[in-house]
Amino acid sequence: MNHETVTLAHGAGGKQTSELIDRVFKAHFDNPALTADDAAVLTAPVGKIAMTTDGFIVSPSFFPGGNIGKLSICGTVNDLACMGAKPLYLSCAFVIEEGYPMDKLEEIAASMAKTAAEAGVQIVSGDTKVAGRGQVDGVFITTSGVGQLTEGVTTGGALALPGDSIIVTGDVGRHGCTILLARESFGIEADVTSDCAPLWSTVESVLNVTHDIHVIRDATRGGVGTVLYEIAGQSNVGIRLDSEKVPVQPEVKGVCGMLGLEPLYLACEGRLVMFAPKEVAHTIVDTLRKGNYSQNAAIIGEVTAEHPGRVVMTTEIGAQTLLPQPGGELLPRIC
């Protein structure tokens, strides 16, 4: 059993730092664009680029279906994909707590490399800091990404229009439910695995059949419900949601029923919300259902000119009710 841990010397910039970078990060991230210098020199894509950055502090850092490393790649790749951008380059910065197990750090790096390869993105630069015990909870990761925008594609939260169909690319709430069960002792046994996944291929498959998409958003913190309220506010439109059409894994639905939670407000890390004209919505869903991460894609509602800024939900018995607006932090540190 490996008992080796990260020490403060690994963050001091000397021999041990170089050994840590070579052993863990260079060993897993090596590619022609990865630099040992102060900045990577890269080939600029033709046309416009998208750029994003995101920090990851999930607790626990290992969970069914992934870990903080996989999550850090998926989160940034998916943010680029939501703008219609093909991910090209990533940088990553680690803040590691003194005493963190070296084998766990290697496992995180290996999962990052595997996920980046699947997403077709290169990790080209990074930074490593070691904090004293208690200053960081294990390991925190920040990733930044650059992607090439697909010509003719414009998406944004302010572009939803009355008549648009609302699509989710799969069952909702699974990541938040997974983290909740991994973190707390509720005495609940449920076979729930995070939906954490890189989604550029999902978006690309849709863009190959139509560019007529108004909004793409990943439903991370706050889940699908929060995303819908954000877009309703940004676009000054109303949203009508059909609760029966929202796909929820039975195990997630059961856990939420026992704990009084709403699956629409639990985080996803491998699900997108798309707004598109109803004329192309069924084509989009048919395309999504052929993908690895979107086989349960569904149309769950529509955009209306009525009740701007609000989300109205039709319940299982046919009644209409206002979906409560999200408030506070339901479950902190889910990403």
Short mmCIF file of C-alpha atoms in Angstrom, two decimals:
data_model
loop_
_atom_site.label_atom_id
_atom_site.label_comp_id
_atom_site.label_asym_id
_atom_site.label_seq_id
_atom_site.Cartn_x
_atom_site.Cartn_y
_atom_site.Cartn_z
CA MET A 1 0.00 0.00 0.00
CA ASN A 2 1.33 3.44 -0.95
CA HIS A 3 1.48 5.78 2.06
CA GLU A 4 3.36 8.57 0.26
CA THR A 5 1.77 12.01 0.62
CA VAL A 6 2.15 15.50 -0.78
CA THR A 7 4.40 17.71 1.37
CA LEU A 8 4.95 21.45 1.53
CA ALA A 9 8.26 20.86 -0.23
CA HIS A 10 6.31 19.70 -3.29
CA GLY A 11 4.96 23.24 -3.59
CA ALA A 12 8.21 25.11 -2.91
CA GLY A 13 9.35 25.29 -6.53
CA GLY A 14 12.48 23.17 -6.15
CA LYS A 15 13.48 19.60 -6.84
CA GLN A 16 10.43 18.04 -5.20
CA THR A 17 8.10 20.27 -7.23
CA SER A 18 9.74 19.17 -10.46
CA GLU A 19 9.51 15.54 -9.37
CA LEU A 20 5.80 15.92 -8.58
CA ILE A 21 5.07 17.55 -11.93
CA ASP A 22 7.03 14.94 -13.86
CA ARG A 23 5.65 11.98 -11.95
CA VAL A 24 1.97 12.98 -11.82
CA PHE A 25 1.05 15.73 -14.24
CA LYS A 26 3.48 15.42 -17.14
CA ALA A 27 3.19 11.64 -17.03
CA HIS A 28 -0.57 11.80 -17.56
CA PHE A 29 -1.04 15.04 -19.52
CA ASP A 30 1.89 14.77 -21.94
CA ASN A 31 1.12 15.98 -25.47
CA PRO A 32 2.96 18.09 -28.07
CA ALA A 33 1.37 21.34 -26.83
CA LEU A 34 2.05 20.80 -23.09
CA THR A 35 4.66 23.30 -21.96
CA ALA A 36 7.31 23.36 -19.26
CA ASP A 37 7.69 27.10 -19.81
CA ASP A 38 5.70 29.96 -18.31
CA ALA A 39 3.02 29.90 -21.00
CA ALA A 40 1.94 27.59 -23.79
CA VAL A 41 2.43 28.76 -27.38
CA LEU A 42 -0.53 27.54 -29.41
CA THR A 43 -1.93 27.63 -32.92
CA ALA A 44 -4.82 30.07 -33.06
CA PRO A 45 -8.06 28.72 -34.55
CA VAL A 46 -9.70 30.38 -37.53
CA GLY A 47 -12.64 32.61 -36.64
CA LYS A 48 -13.97 33.40 -33.17
CA ILE A 49 -13.06 31.61 -29.95
CA ALA A 50 -14.88 31.01 -26.69
CA MET A 51 -13.05 31.05 -23.36
CA THR A 52 -14.19 29.97 -19.92
CA THR A 53 -12.84 29.21 -16.46
CA ASP A 54 -14.25 27.22 -13.55
CA GLY A 55 -13.19 26.16 -10.07
CA PHE A 56 -13.94 22.74 -8.56
CA ILE A 57 -14.19 22.02 -4.82
CA VAL A 58 -16.59 19.06 -4.77
CA SER A 59 -16.99 17.13 -1.52
CA PRO A 60 -16.35 14.23 -1.46
CA SER A 61 -13.72 14.45 -4.19
CA PHE A 62 -14.35 10.82 -5.21
CA PHE A 63 -17.94 9.72 -5.85
CA PRO A 64 -19.79 7.01 -7.81
CA GLY A 65 -19.30 7.84 -11.49
CA GLY A 66 -16.28 10.11 -11.20
CA ASN A 67 -14.00 12.30 -9.14
CA ILE A 68 -12.94 15.94 -8.98
CA GLY A 69 -10.49 15.42 -11.85
CA LYS A 70 -13.05 14.08 -14.30
CA LEU A 71 -15.47 16.76 -13.14
CA SER A 72 -12.95 19.55 -13.77
CA ILE A 73 -12.55 18.53 -17.41
CA CYS A 74 -16.25 17.92 -18.04
CA GLY A 75 -17.33 21.20 -16.47
CA THR A 76 -15.07 23.35 -18.62
CA VAL A 77 -15.56 21.38 -21.84
CA ASN A 78 -19.33 21.57 -21.36
CA ASP A 79 -19.28 25.33 -20.77
CA LEU A 80 -17.52 25.74 -24.13
CA ALA A 81 -19.92 23.33 -25.83
CA CYS A 82 -22.90 25.39 -24.62
CA MET A 83 -21.62 28.25 -26.78
CA GLY A 84 -21.29 25.98 -29.79
CA ALA A 85 -17.50 25.87 -29.39
CA LYS A 86 -15.29 22.86 -30.05
CA PRO A 87 -12.90 22.53 -27.08
CA LEU A 88 -9.26 22.90 -28.09
CA TYR A 89 -7.06 23.73 -25.11
CA LEU A 90 -7.28 23.57 -21.32
CA SER A 91 -5.10 24.80 -18.49
CA CYS A 92 -5.42 23.52 -14.94
CA ALA A 93 -4.33 24.80 -11.54
CA PHE A 94 -4.13 22.58 -8.47
CA VAL A 95 -4.22 23.64 -4.83
CA ILE A 96 -3.31 20.54 -2.81
CA GLU A 97 -3.46 20.11 0.96
CA GLU A 98 -0.28 19.03 2.68
CA GLY A 99 -0.59 15.33 3.46
CA TYR A 100 -2.82 14.50 0.51
CA PRO A 101 -2.22 10.90 -0.65
CA MET A 102 -0.02 10.74 -3.73
CA ASP A 103 -1.89 7.75 -5.18
CA LYS A 104 -5.17 9.67 -5.00
CA LEU A 105 -3.56 12.61 -6.80
CA GLU A 106 -2.35 10.25 -9.53
CA GLU A 107 -5.84 8.78 -9.83
CA ILE A 108 -7.26 12.26 -10.30
CA ALA A 109 -4.67 13.12 -12.97
CA ALA A 110 -5.31 9.84 -14.79
CA SER A 111 -9.06 10.49 -14.93
CA MET A 112 -8.43 14.01 -16.22
CA ALA A 113 -6.23 12.66 -19.01
CA LYS A 114 -8.79 10.02 -19.95
CA THR A 115 -11.66 12.52 -20.02
CA ALA A 116 -9.66 15.10 -21.98
CA ALA A 117 -8.81 12.46 -24.58
CA GLU A 118 -12.49 11.56 -24.92
CA ALA A 119 -13.41 15.23 -25.31
CA GLY A 120 -10.65 15.80 -27.87
CA VAL A 121 -9.06 18.61 -25.87
CA GLN A 122 -5.40 19.14 -24.96
CA ILE A 123 -4.19 20.13 -21.48
CA VAL A 124 -1.42 22.59 -22.34
CA SER A 125 -0.38 24.36 -19.13
CA GLY A 126 -0.94 24.33 -15.39
CA ASP A 127 0.10 25.38 -11.92
CA THR A 128 0.64 23.52 -8.65
CA LYS A 129 0.37 24.96 -5.15
CA VAL A 130 0.56 23.10 -1.83
CA ALA A 131 -1.32 24.59 1.13
CA GLY A 132 -0.81 23.76 4.80
CA ARG A 133 -3.01 21.25 6.58
CA GLY A 134 -6.51 22.58 7.09
CA GLN A 135 -6.15 25.40 4.55
CA VAL A 136 -7.64 23.28 1.75
CA ASP A 137 -9.99 20.32 1.92
CA GLY A 138 -7.87 17.77 0.06
CA VAL A 139 -7.52 19.19 -3.44
CA PHE A 140 -9.11 22.03 -5.39
CA ILE A 141 -8.79 22.37 -9.17
CA THR A 142 -9.37 25.34 -11.46
CA THR A 143 -9.55 24.77 -15.20
CA SER A 144 -9.71 27.28 -18.04
CA GLY A 145 -10.60 26.38 -21.59
CA VAL A 146 -10.48 27.78 -25.11
CA GLY A 147 -12.69 26.53 -27.92
CA GLN A 148 -13.38 27.32 -31.57
CA LEU A 149 -16.87 28.65 -32.26
CA THR A 150 -18.89 26.85 -34.88
CA GLU A 151 -19.61 29.24 -37.73
CA GLY A 152 -23.26 30.23 -37.95
CA VAL A 153 -24.10 29.24 -34.37
CA THR A 154 -25.20 31.84 -31.81
CA THR A 155 -26.55 30.75 -28.45
CA GLY A 156 -27.26 32.65 -25.26
CA GLY A 157 -29.60 32.88 -22.32
CA ALA A 158 -31.26 36.02 -23.70
CA LEU A 159 -32.21 34.41 -27.03
CA ALA A 160 -35.18 32.21 -26.06
CA LEU A 161 -38.36 33.01 -28.01
CA PRO A 162 -42.05 32.26 -27.46
CA GLY A 163 -42.85 29.03 -29.28
CA ASP A 164 -39.47 27.44 -28.57
CA SER A 165 -39.49 23.87 -27.33
CA ILE A 166 -37.44 23.07 -24.22
CA ILE A 167 -35.30 19.94 -24.39
CA VAL A 168 -33.27 18.13 -21.75
CA THR A 169 -30.64 15.70 -22.95
CA GLY A 170 -31.32 13.07 -20.30
CA ASP A 171 -32.61 12.26 -16.82
CA VAL A 172 -32.11 15.04 -14.30
CA GLY A 173 -30.79 15.41 -10.76
CA ARG A 174 -28.48 12.40 -10.72
CA HIS A 175 -25.20 14.13 -9.84
CA GLY A 176 -26.69 16.07 -6.94
CA CYS A 177 -28.36 12.93 -5.62
CA THR A 178 -25.10 10.98 -5.91
CA ILE A 179 -23.14 13.60 -3.95
CA LEU A 180 -25.87 13.81 -1.32
CA LEU A 181 -25.83 10.04 -0.70
CA ALA A 182 -22.01 9.91 -0.76
CA ARG A 183 -21.77 12.70 1.80
CA GLU A 184 -24.55 12.06 4.30
CA SER A 185 -25.64 9.07 6.38
CA PHE A 186 -29.33 8.85 5.65
CA GLY A 187 -29.54 5.08 5.83
CA ILE A 188 -30.79 5.12 2.24
CA GLU A 189 -29.50 2.48 -0.14
CA ALA A 190 -29.88 3.54 -3.77
CA ASP A 191 -27.94 2.62 -6.88
CA VAL A 192 -27.29 6.16 -8.10
CA THR A 193 -24.26 7.15 -10.19
CA SER A 194 -23.28 10.67 -11.27
CA ASP A 195 -24.08 11.62 -14.85
CA CYS A 196 -20.70 13.42 -15.12
CA ALA A 197 -19.69 13.38 -18.80
CA PRO A 198 -18.01 15.55 -21.48
CA LEU A 199 -20.70 16.77 -23.86
CA TRP A 200 -19.05 18.37 -26.90
CA SER A 201 -19.84 15.30 -29.01
CA THR A 202 -23.47 15.61 -27.89
CA VAL A 203 -23.66 19.24 -29.01
CA GLU A 204 -21.71 18.56 -32.20
CA SER A 205 -24.17 15.84 -33.24
CA VAL A 206 -27.03 18.35 -32.96
CA LEU A 207 -25.14 21.09 -34.80
CA ASN A 208 -24.54 18.63 -37.62
CA VAL A 209 -28.31 18.52 -38.26
CA THR A 210 -29.32 22.10 -37.40
CA HIS A 211 -27.84 25.42 -36.31
CA ASP A 212 -31.28 26.68 -35.32
CA ILE A 213 -30.74 26.49 -31.56
CA HIS A 214 -31.33 29.54 -29.39
CA VAL A 215 -30.06 28.44 -25.97
CA ILE A 216 -27.79 25.68 -24.69
CA ARG A 217 -27.07 25.59 -20.96
CA ASP A 218 -25.56 22.93 -18.69
CA ALA A 219 -27.67 22.31 -15.62
CA THR A 220 -25.01 22.22 -12.91
CA ARG A 221 -25.51 24.11 -9.64
CA GLY A 222 -29.22 24.53 -9.01
CA GLY A 223 -30.16 21.99 -11.65
CA VAL A 224 -32.65 22.33 -14.49
CA GLY A 225 -35.10 24.40 -12.44
CA THR A 226 -32.57 27.14 -11.78
CA VAL A 227 -31.50 27.17 -15.44
CA LEU A 228 -35.11 27.61 -16.54
CA TYR A 229 -35.61 30.56 -14.20
CA GLU A 230 -32.35 32.16 -15.35
CA ILE A 231 -33.32 31.92 -19.01
CA ALA A 232 -36.89 33.09 -18.37
CA GLY A 233 -35.43 36.19 -16.72
CA GLN A 234 -32.72 36.84 -19.30
CA SER A 235 -35.11 36.46 -22.25
CA ASN A 236 -38.14 38.01 -20.50
CA VAL A 237 -40.34 35.07 -21.44
CA GLY A 238 -42.52 32.58 -19.62
CA ILE A 239 -41.90 28.85 -19.45
CA ARG A 240 -44.54 26.14 -19.36
CA LEU A 241 -43.22 22.83 -18.08
CA ASP A 242 -44.87 19.39 -18.18
CA SER A 243 -43.79 17.53 -15.03
CA GLU A 244 -44.69 14.12 -16.47
CA LYS A 245 -42.27 14.60 -19.35
CA VAL A 246 -39.23 15.41 -17.18
CA PRO A 247 -37.06 12.27 -17.15
CA VAL A 248 -35.97 11.26 -13.64
CA GLN A 249 -34.25 7.98 -12.78
CA PRO A 250 -36.55 5.92 -10.47
CA GLU A 251 -33.85 5.70 -7.79
CA VAL A 252 -33.42 9.49 -7.82
CA LYS A 253 -37.17 9.98 -7.67
CA GLY A 254 -37.34 7.62 -4.68
CA VAL A 255 -34.56 9.41 -2.77
CA CYS A 256 -36.13 12.80 -3.48
CA GLY A 257 -39.51 11.53 -2.29
CA MET A 258 -38.05 10.35 1.01
CA LEU A 259 -36.08 13.56 1.63
CA GLY A 260 -38.62 16.04 0.29
CA LEU A 261 -36.38 17.26 -2.54
CA GLU A 262 -37.27 18.44 -6.04
CA PRO A 263 -35.19 16.63 -8.73
CA LEU A 264 -35.38 19.74 -10.94
CA TYR A 265 -33.20 21.57 -8.41
CA LEU A 266 -30.57 18.86 -8.03
CA ALA A 267 -27.36 19.36 -10.01
CA CYS A 268 -26.50 17.57 -13.22
CA GLU A 269 -22.97 17.29 -14.62
CA GLY A 270 -23.78 15.57 -17.89
CA ARG A 271 -27.07 17.13 -18.95
CA LEU A 272 -27.89 20.10 -21.16
CA VAL A 273 -31.01 22.22 -21.52
CA MET A 274 -31.68 23.34 -25.10
CA PHE A 275 -34.20 25.85 -26.45
CA ALA A 276 -35.03 25.50 -30.14
CA PRO A 277 -37.94 26.23 -32.48
CA LYS A 278 -40.58 23.50 -32.22
CA GLU A 279 -40.16 22.81 -35.95
CA VAL A 280 -36.72 21.31 -35.32
CA ALA A 281 -37.20 20.05 -31.76
CA HIS A 282 -38.16 16.48 -32.64
CA THR A 283 -35.24 16.21 -35.06
CA ILE A 284 -32.92 17.34 -32.26
CA VAL A 285 -34.36 14.79 -29.82
CA ASP A 286 -34.09 11.98 -32.37
CA THR A 287 -30.44 12.91 -32.92
CA LEU A 288 -29.72 13.12 -29.20
CA ARG A 289 -31.20 9.70 -28.50
CA LYS A 290 -28.52 8.15 -30.71
CA GLY A 291 -25.73 9.53 -28.49
CA ASN A 292 -23.87 7.92 -25.60
CA TYR A 293 -24.93 10.52 -23.03
CA SER A 294 -28.36 11.58 -24.28
CA GLN A 295 -30.41 8.44 -24.87
CA ASN A 296 -33.20 9.70 -22.58
CA ALA A 297 -33.50 13.13 -24.22
CA ALA A 298 -36.99 14.61 -24.06
CA ILE A 299 -39.04 17.69 -24.80
CA ILE A 300 -40.24 18.88 -21.38
CA GLY A 301 -41.99 22.17 -22.11
CA GLU A 302 -42.27 25.31 -24.19
CA VAL A 303 -41.58 29.01 -24.08
CA THR A 304 -44.56 31.38 -23.86
CA ALA A 305 -45.13 35.11 -23.97
CA GLU A 306 -47.27 34.79 -20.85
CA HIS A 307 -45.93 35.11 -17.28
CA PRO A 308 -42.52 36.53 -18.25
CA GLY A 309 -39.78 35.53 -15.83
CA ARG A 310 -41.80 32.65 -14.39
CA VAL A 311 -41.88 28.87 -14.76
CA VAL A 312 -45.35 27.33 -14.68
CA MET A 313 -45.55 23.56 -14.29
CA THR A 314 -48.39 21.25 -15.26
CA THR A 315 -48.61 18.56 -12.58
CA GLU A 316 -49.40 14.86 -12.94
CA ILE A 317 -53.10 15.50 -12.26
CA GLY A 318 -53.29 18.25 -14.88
CA ALA A 319 -53.23 21.24 -12.53
CA GLN A 320 -50.94 24.19 -13.18
CA THR A 321 -48.68 25.51 -10.47
CA LEU A 322 -45.82 27.95 -10.24
CA LEU A 323 -42.49 26.16 -9.88
CA PRO A 324 -41.01 27.67 -6.70
CA GLN A 325 -38.15 30.01 -7.40
CA PRO A 326 -34.77 28.67 -6.24
CA GLY A 327 -33.53 30.19 -3.04
CA GLY A 328 -30.35 29.65 -1.06
CA GLU A 329 -27.95 26.76 -1.58
CA LEU A 330 -29.71 23.41 -1.56
CA LEU A 331 -26.51 21.37 -1.55
CA PRO A 332 -23.16 23.19 -1.36
CA ARG A 333 -19.93 21.96 -2.97
CA ILE A 334 -21.48 19.69 -5.60
CA CYS A 335 -18.87 20.74 -8.19
#
